[in-house]
Short mmCIF file of C-alpha atoms in Angstrom, two decimals:
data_model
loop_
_atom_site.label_atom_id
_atom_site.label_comp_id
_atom_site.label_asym_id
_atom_site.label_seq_id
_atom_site.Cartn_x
_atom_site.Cartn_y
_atom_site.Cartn_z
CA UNK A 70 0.00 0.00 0.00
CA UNK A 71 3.22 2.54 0.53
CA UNK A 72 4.25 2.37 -2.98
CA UNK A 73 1.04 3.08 -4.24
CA UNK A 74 0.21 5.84 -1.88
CA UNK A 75 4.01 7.02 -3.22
CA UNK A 76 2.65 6.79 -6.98
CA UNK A 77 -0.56 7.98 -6.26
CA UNK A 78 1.17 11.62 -4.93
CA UNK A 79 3.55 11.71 -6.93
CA UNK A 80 1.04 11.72 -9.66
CA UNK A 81 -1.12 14.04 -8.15
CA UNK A 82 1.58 16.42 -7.46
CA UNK A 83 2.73 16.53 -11.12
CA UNK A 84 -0.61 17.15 -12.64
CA UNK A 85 -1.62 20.67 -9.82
CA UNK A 86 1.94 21.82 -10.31
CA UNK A 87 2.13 21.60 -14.43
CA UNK A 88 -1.65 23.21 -14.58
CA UNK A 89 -1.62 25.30 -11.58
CA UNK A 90 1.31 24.98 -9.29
CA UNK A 91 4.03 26.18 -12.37
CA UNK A 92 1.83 29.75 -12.06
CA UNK A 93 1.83 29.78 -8.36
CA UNK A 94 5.64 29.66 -8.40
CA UNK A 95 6.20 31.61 -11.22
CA UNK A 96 4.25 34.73 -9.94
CA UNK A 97 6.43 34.05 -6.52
CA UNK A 98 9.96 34.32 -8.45
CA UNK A 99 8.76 37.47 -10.51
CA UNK A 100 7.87 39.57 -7.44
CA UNK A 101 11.15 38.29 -5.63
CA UNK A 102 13.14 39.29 -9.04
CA UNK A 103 11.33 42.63 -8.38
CA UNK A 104 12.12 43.37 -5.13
CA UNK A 105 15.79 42.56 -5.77
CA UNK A 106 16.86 44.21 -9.06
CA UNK A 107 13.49 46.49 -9.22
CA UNK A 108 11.27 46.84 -12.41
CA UNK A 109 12.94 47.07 -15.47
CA UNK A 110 13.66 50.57 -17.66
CA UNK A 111 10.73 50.55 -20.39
CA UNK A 112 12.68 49.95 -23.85
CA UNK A 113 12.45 53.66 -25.73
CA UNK A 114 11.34 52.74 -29.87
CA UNK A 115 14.44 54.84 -31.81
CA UNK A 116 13.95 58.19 -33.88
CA UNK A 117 11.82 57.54 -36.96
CA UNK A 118 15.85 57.85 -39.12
CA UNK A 119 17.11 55.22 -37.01
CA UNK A 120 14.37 52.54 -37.00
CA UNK A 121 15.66 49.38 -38.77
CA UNK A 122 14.31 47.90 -41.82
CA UNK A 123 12.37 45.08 -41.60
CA UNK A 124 10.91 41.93 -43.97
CA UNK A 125 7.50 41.01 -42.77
CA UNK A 126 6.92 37.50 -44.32
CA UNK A 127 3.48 35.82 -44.83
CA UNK A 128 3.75 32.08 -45.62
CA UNK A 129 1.00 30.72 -47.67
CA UNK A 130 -0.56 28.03 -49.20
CA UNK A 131 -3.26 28.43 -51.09
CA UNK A 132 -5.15 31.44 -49.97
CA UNK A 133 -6.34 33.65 -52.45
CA UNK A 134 -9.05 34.11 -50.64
CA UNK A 135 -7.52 35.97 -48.05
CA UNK A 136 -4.98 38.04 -50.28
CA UNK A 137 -6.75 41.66 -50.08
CA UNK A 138 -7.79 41.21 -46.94
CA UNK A 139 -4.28 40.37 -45.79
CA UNK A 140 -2.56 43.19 -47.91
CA UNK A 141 -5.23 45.59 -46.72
CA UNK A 142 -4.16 45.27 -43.30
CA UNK A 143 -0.11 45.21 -44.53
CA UNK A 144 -0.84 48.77 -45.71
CA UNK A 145 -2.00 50.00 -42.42
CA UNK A 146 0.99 48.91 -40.24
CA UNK A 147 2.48 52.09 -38.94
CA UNK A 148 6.03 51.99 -39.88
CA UNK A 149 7.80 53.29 -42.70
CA UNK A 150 6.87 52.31 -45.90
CA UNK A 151 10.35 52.52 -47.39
CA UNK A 152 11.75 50.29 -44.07
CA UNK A 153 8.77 47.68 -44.10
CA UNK A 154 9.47 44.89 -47.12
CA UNK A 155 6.88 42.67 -47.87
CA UNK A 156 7.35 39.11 -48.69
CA UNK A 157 5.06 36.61 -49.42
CA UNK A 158 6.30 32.57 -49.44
CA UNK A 159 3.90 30.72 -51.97
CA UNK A 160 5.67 27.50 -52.03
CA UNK A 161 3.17 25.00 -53.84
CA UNK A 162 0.52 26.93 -54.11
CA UNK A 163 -1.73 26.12 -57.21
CA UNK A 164 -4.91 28.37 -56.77
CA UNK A 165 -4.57 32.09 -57.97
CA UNK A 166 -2.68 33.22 -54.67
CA UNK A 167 0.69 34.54 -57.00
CA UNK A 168 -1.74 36.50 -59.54
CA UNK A 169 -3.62 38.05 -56.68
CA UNK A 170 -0.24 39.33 -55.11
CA UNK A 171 0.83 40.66 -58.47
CA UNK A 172 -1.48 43.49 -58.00
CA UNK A 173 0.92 44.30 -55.13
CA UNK A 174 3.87 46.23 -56.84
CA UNK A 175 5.99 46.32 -52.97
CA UNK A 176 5.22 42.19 -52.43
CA UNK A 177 8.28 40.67 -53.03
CA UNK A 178 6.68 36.90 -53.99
CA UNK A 179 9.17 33.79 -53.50
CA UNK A 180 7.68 30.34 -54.93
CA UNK A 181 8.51 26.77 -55.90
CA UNK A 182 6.20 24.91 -57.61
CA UNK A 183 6.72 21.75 -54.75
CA UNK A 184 4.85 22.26 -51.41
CA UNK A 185 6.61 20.78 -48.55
CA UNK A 186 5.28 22.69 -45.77
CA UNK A 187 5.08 25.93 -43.80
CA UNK A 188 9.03 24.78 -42.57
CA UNK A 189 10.28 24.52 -45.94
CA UNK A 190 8.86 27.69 -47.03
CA UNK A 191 10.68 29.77 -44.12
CA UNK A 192 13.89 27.91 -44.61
CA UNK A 193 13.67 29.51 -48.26
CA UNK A 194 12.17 32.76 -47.66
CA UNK A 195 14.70 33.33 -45.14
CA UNK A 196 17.13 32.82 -46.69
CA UNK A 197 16.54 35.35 -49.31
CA UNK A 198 15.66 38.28 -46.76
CA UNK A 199 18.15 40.85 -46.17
CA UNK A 200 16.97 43.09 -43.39
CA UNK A 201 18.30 42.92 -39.90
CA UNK A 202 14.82 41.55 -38.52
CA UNK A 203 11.89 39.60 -39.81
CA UNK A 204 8.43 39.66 -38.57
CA UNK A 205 6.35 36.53 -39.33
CA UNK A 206 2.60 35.89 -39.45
CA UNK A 207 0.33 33.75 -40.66
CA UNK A 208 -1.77 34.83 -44.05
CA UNK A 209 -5.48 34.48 -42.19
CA UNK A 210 -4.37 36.70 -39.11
CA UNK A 211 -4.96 40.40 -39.14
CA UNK A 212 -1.98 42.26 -37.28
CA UNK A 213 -2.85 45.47 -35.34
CA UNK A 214 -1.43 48.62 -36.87
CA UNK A 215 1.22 49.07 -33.95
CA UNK A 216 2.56 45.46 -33.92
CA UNK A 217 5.89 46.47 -35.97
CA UNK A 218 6.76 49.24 -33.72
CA UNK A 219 5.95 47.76 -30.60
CA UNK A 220 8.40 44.32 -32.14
CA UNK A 221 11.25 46.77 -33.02
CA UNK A 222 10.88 48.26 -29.58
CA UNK A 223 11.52 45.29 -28.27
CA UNK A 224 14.71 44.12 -29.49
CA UNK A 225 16.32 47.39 -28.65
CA UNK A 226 17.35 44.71 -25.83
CA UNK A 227 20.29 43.01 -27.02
CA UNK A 228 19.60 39.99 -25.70
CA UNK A 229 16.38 39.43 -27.02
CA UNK A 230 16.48 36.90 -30.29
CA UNK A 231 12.89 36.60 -30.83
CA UNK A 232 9.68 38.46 -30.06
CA UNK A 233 6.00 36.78 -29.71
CA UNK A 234 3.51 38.75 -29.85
CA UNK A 235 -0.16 37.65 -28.83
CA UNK A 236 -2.86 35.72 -30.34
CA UNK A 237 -6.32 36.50 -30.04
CA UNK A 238 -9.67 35.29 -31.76
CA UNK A 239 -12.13 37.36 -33.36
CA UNK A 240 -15.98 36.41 -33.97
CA UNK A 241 -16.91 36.06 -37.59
CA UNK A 242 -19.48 38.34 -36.90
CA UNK A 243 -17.92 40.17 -34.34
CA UNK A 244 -15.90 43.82 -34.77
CA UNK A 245 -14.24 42.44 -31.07
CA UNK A 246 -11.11 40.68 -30.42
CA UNK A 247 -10.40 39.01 -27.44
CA UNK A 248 -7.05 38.70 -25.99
CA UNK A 249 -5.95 35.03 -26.82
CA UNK A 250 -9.20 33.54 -26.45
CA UNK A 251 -11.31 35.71 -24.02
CA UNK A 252 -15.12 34.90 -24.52
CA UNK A 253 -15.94 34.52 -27.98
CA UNK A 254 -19.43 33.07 -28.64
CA UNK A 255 -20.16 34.02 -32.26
CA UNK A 256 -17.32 31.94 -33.55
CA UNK A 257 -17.81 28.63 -31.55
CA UNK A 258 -19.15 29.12 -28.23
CA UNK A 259 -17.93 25.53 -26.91
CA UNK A 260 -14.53 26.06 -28.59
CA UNK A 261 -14.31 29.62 -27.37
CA UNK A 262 -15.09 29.33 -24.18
CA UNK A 263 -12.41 26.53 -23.46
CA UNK A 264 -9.99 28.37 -25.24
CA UNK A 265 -10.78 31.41 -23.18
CA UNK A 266 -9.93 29.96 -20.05
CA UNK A 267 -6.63 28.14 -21.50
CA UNK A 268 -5.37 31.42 -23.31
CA UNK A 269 -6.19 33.43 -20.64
CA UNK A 270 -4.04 31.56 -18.35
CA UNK A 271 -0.87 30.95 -21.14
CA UNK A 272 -0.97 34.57 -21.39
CA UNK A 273 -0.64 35.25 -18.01
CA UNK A 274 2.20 32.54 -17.93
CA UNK A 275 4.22 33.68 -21.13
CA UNK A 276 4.49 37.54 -19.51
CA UNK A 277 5.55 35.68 -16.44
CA UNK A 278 7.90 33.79 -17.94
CA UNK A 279 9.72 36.62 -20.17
CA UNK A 280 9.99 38.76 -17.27
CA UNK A 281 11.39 36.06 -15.29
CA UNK A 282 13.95 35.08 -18.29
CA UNK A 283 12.60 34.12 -21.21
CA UNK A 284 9.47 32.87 -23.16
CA UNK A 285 9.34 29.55 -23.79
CA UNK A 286 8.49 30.01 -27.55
CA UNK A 287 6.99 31.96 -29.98
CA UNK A 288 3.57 30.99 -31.99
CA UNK A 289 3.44 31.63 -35.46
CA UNK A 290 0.46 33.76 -36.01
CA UNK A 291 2.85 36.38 -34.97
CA UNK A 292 6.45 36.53 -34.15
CA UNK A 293 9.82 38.65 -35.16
CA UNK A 294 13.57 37.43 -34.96
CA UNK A 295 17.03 38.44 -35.52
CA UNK A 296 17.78 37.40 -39.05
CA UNK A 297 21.06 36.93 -38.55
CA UNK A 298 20.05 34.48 -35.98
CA UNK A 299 18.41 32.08 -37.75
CA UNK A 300 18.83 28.61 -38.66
CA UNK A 301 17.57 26.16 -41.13
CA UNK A 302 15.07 23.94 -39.54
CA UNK A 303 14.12 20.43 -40.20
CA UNK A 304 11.43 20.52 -43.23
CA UNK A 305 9.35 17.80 -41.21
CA UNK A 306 9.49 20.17 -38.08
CA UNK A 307 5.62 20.34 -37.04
CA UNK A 308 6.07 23.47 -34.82
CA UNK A 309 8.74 25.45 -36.83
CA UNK A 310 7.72 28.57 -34.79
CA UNK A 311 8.50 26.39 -31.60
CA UNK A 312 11.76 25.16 -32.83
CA UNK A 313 12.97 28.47 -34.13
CA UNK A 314 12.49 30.35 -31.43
CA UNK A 315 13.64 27.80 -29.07
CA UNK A 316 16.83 27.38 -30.64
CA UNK A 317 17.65 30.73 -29.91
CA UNK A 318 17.47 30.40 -26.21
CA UNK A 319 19.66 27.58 -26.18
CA UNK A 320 22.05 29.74 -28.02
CA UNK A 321 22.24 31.37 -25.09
CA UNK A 322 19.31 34.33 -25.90
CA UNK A 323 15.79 35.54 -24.91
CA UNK A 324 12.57 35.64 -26.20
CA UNK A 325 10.32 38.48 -25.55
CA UNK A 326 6.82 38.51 -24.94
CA UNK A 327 4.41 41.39 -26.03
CA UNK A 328 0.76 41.72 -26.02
CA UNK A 329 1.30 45.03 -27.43
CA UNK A 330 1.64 43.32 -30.78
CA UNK A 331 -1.29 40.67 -31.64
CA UNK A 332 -2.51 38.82 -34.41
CA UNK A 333 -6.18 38.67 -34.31
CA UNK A 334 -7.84 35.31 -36.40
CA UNK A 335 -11.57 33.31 -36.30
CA UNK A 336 -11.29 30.44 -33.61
CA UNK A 337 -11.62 26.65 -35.32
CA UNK A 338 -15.23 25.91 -36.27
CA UNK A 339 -16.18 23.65 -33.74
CA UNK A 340 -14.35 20.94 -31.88
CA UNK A 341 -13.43 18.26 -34.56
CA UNK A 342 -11.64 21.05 -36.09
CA UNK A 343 -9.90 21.75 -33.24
CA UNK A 344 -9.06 18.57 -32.47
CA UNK A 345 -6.91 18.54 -36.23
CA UNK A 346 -5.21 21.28 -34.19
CA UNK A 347 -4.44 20.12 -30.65
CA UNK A 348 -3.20 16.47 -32.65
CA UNK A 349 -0.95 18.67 -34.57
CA UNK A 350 0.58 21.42 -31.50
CA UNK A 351 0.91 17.69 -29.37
CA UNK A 352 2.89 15.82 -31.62
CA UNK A 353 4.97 18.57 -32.39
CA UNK A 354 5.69 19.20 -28.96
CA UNK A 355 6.90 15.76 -28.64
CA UNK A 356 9.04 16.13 -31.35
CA UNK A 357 10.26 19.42 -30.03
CA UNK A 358 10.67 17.88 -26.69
CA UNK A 359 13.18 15.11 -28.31
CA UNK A 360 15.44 17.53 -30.85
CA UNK A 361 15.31 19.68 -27.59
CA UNK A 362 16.52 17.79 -25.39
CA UNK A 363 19.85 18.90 -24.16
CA UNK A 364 17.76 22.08 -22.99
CA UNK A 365 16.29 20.27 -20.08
CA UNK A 366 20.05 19.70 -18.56
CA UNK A 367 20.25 22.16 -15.74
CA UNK A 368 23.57 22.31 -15.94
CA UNK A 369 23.37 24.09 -19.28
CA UNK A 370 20.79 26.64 -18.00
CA UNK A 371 19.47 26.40 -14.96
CA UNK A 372 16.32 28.87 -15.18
CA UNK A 373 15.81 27.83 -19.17
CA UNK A 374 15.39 24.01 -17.95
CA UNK A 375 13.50 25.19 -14.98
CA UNK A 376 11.13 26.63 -17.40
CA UNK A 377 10.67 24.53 -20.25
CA UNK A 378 10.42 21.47 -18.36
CA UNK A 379 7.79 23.20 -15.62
CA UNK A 380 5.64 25.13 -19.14
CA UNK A 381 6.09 22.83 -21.69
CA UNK A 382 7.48 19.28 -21.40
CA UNK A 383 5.59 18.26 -18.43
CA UNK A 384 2.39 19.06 -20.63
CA UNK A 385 3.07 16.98 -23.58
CA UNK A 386 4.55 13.92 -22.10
CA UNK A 387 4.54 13.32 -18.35
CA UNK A 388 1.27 14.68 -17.59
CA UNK A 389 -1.07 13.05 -19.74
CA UNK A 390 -0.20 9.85 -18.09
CA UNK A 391 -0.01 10.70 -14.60
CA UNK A 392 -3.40 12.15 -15.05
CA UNK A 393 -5.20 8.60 -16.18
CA UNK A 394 -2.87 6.95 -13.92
CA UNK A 395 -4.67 9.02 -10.77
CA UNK A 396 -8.15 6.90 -11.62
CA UNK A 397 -6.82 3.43 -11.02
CA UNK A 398 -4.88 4.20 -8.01
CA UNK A 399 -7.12 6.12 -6.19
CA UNK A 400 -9.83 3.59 -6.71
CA UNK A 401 -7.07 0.60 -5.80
CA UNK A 402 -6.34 2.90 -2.65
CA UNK A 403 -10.22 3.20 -1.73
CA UNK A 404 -10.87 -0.33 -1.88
CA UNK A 405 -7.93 -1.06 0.31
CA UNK A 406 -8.91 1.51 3.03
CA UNK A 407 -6.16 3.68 2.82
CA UNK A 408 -8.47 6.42 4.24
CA UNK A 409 -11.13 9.14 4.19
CA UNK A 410 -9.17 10.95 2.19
CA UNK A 411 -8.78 8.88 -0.36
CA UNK A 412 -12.14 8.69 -0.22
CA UNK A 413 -13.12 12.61 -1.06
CA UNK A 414 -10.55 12.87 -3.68
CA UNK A 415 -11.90 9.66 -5.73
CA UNK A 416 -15.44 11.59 -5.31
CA UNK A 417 -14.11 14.74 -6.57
CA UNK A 418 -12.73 13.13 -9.58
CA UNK A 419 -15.79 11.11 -10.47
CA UNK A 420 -17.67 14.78 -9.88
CA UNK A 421 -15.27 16.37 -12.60
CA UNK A 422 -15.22 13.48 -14.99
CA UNK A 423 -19.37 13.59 -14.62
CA UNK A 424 -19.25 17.44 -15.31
CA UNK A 425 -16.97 16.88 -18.22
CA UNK A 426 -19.55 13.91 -19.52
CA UNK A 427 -22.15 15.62 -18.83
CA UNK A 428 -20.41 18.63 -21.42
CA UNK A 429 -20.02 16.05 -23.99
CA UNK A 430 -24.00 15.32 -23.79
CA UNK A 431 -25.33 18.58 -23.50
CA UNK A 432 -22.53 19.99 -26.67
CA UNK A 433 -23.60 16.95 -28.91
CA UNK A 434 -27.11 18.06 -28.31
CA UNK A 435 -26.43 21.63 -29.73
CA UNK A 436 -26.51 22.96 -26.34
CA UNK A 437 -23.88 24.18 -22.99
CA UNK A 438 -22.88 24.93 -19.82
CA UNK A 439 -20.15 27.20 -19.29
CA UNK A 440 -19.25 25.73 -16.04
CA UNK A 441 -19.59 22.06 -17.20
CA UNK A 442 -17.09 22.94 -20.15
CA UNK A 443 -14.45 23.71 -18.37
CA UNK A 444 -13.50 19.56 -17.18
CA UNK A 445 -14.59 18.88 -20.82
CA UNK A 446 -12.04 21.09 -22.49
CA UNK A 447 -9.28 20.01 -20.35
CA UNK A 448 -9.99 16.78 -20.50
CA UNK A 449 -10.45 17.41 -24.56
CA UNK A 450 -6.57 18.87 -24.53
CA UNK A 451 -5.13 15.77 -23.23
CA UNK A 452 -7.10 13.44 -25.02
CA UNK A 453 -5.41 14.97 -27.99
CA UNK A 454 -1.76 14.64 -26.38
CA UNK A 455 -2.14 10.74 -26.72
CA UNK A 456 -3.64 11.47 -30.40
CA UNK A 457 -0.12 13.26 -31.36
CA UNK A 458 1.57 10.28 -30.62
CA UNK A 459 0.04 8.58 -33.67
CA UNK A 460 -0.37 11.82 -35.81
CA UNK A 461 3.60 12.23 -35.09
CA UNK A 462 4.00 8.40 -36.30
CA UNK A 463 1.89 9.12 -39.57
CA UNK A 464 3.56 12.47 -40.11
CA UNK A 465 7.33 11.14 -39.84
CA UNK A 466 8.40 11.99 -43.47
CA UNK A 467 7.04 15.78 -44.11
CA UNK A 468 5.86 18.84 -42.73
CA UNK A 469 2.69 19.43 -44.58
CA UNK A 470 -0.54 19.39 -42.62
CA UNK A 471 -4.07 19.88 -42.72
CA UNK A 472 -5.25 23.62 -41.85
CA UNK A 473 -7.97 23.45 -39.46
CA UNK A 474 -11.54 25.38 -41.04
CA UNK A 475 -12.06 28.93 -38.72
CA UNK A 476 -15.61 29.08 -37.37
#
C-alpha cells in the first residue's frame, strides 16, 4: 500500500503543479526578481531615421481568398513604408494566390512549384531576406497597426532573439477581439469558451515567464527574430515557430513577450476542427521535446530548464499519463482503506469526470454549460496529447498538414 500511496502523490503532485502549481511559483519568483533588481527601464522605440528595416513574411498556401484582406491590413501597419518589405512565401501553391499578389507592386513573392510545408517555405524565404529583422505571421491573421513598432521596440534589448507577440480570436461576426481567447461566442461558443480559459491563463504565464527570463516560444500567427540568428530547420518540423524560437534560447538568448503586438484570427469551427489542431501542436511538442533535449540539462541553463520542463514538457509527455494513472490508483487505494481521504478525492474526480460527460452530452445536443465545459475542455486537450503520438507516427516523413476550417 506505501508504494502506491508514493505513486498515487507523486502523480497528483505533477498534474496541480504543471496546470496550476508552475503559475503559483512563477508569480512568486517574478515579485522576488522585483524586489531585488526592481522593475525594469521601459525599452524607448528609436527616432523615426534610425528605426531598422524590416521583412514582414506571410507564408501561404493556397489562400487567395484571403490576399486583399491580408494586404489591406499590410498597408495600415504604422512603420515606414520605405523600411517595411513585404514578402510573401507561396511554395506549392496552385490556386490564384501569385496573380492576386501581383497586383501588389511592394510584395516581393518567393515560390517553388513543390509544397513541402510551412518549414520549408521559411527555410527559403529566409534565406533570401536581407533586413536585420523579420516579422512573421500567418496569411489568415490580421496584425494590429502598432505590432511592428511595438516588435522593433523590443529588441532594442540586445539579448532578445525573438519576439511573440499575442494571439487573439475574433468572432466572424464580431468587430471584437479578445485577448488570446477571451469569450468569444459568435465563432464557436464551446470552442471559445475553453480556449478562453486556456489562453487566458498561457498569457498570463508567457508575460511571467519573459519577465522572469525568457518565453518559452513563440507561436506563429505572430512573431519577429534576428535574421542573422536564424537557422535552417528540419522541413518535417511540425512546430517550426516552436523550434525556431527555441533554438535561440539555447544559443544562449531571450525571447520576448508582447501583447502590445497581436494577431487577431476566427477560432476553429467547432471541436473536430480543433481537435486537427491540438493532434498537430501535441505531436509537435513531442518532437520538439526530443530535438530539444539537451535544454532540459540544468547544468546548461538552470532557469531555461526550470522553465521549459515546468511550461512545456511536463504538458506533452509526463502529464497526460499521470493524469489517467490518478483513476486506477485512487480507486485501488479506496478499496484497500487507505483512508477518508482517499475517499473525497476519488469523489471529486468522479464529480469532474461527470461534469466533463455531462459537457459532452449537453454539446452533442447543440446545447452548454459554461461551467460544465471547463473539465470537458481540459480533459479534450489531453485526449489529444495521446492522439499526437500517432499523428507524429503518420507524419514522420514531411511537414505538410491539414489547416484546421475557422468558425
Amino acid at each position: 500500500m506505501i508504494a502506491l500511496k508514493i505513486a498515487f502523490w507523486i502523480c497528483l503532485f505533477i498534474v496541480f503543479y504543471t496546470y496550476v502549481g508552475y503559475g503559483m511559483l512563477l508569480w512568486l519568483l517574478v515579485r522576488l526578481k522585483r524586489i531585488i533588481r526592481g522593475k525594469a527601464t521601459p525599452l524607448v522605440l528609436p527616432a523615426e531615421d534610425d528605426l531598422p528595416d524590416v521583412t514582414f513574411i506571410i507564408c501561404a498556401y493556397n489562400e487567395e481568398d484571403v490576399v486583399a484582406q491580408k494586404m489591406a491590413n499590410t498597408r495600415e501597419l504604422d512603420y515606414p513604408a520605405d523600411k517595411l518589405h513585404v514578402m510573401w512565401v507561396t511554395d506549392g501553391s496552385t490556386d490564384g494566390t501569385n496573380d492576386r499578389l501581383r497586383d501588389y507592386p511592394e510584395v516581393q513573392i518567393v515560390f517553388t512549384p513543390e509544397r513541402k510545408g510551412k518549414t520549408a517555405a521559411l527555410n527559403h524565404g529566409i534565406g533570401m531576406v536581407t533586413t536585420p529583422l523579420t516579422m512573421m505571421t500567418d496569411a489568415n491573421t490580421m496584425v494590429n497597426r502598432e505590432a511592428v513598432c511595438e516588435i522593433v521596440r523590443c529588441f532594442q534589448d540586445p539579448q532578445v532573439a525573438c519576439v511573440a507577440g499575442e494571439k487573439r480570436v475574433i468572432a466572424r461576426n464580431d468587430s471584437e477581439a479578445v485577448a488570446e481567447g477571451a469569450k468569444n461566442y459568435n465563432v464557436s461558443e464551446a470552442v471559445a469558451e475553453g480556449e478562453g480559459l486556456y489562453w487566458r491563463y498561457e498569457s498570463a504565464l508567457k508575460r511571467m515567464d519573459s519577465e522572469l527570463y525568457s518565453a518559452m516560444g513563440a507561436a506563429g500567427e505572430l512573431n519577429a527574430i534576428r535574421t542573422a540568428l536564424y537557422r535552417p530547420m528540419p522541413e518535417n518540423a511540425l512546430l517550426d515557430d516552436f523550434v525556431m524560437s527555441m533554438r535561440m534560447v539555447d544559443e544562449g538568448n531571450r525571447i520576448a513577450y508582447t501583447s502590445d503586438a497581436y494577431a487577431m484570427e476566427y477560432g476553429s469551427a467547432d471541436l473536430q476542427e480543433e481537435s486537427k489542431r491540438k493532434r498537430r501542436i501535441a505531436a509537435g511538442g513531442l518532437q520538439s521535446v526530443w530535438w530539444l533535449k539537451n535544454m532540459m540539462n540544468p547544468f546548461n541553463h538552470f532557469v531555461v530548464a526550470f522553465q521549459f520542463v515546468s511550461h512545456r514538457v511536463l504538458r506533452w509527455t509526463i502529464t497526460p499519463f499521470t493524469l489517467l494513472a490518478l483513476i486506477p490508483l485512487n480507486i485501488a487505494l479506496v478499496v484497500m482503506g487507505a483512508g477518508c481521504v482517499y475517499t473525497v478525492i476519488l469523489l471529486l474526480q468522479a464529480l469532474f469526470y461527470l461534469a466533463a460527460l455531462c459537457s459532452w452530452i449537453l454539446e452533442r445536443q447543440g446545447h452548454k454549460n459554461r461551467l460544465l465545459y471547463v473539465p470537458y475542455y481540459f480533459l479534450f486537450m489531453n485526449l489529444n496529447v495521446f492522439r499526437g503520438f500517432k499523428y507524429l507516427y503518420t507524419h514522420r516523413g514531411g511537414g505538410t498538414w491539414e489547416k484546421a476550417k475557422r468558425g
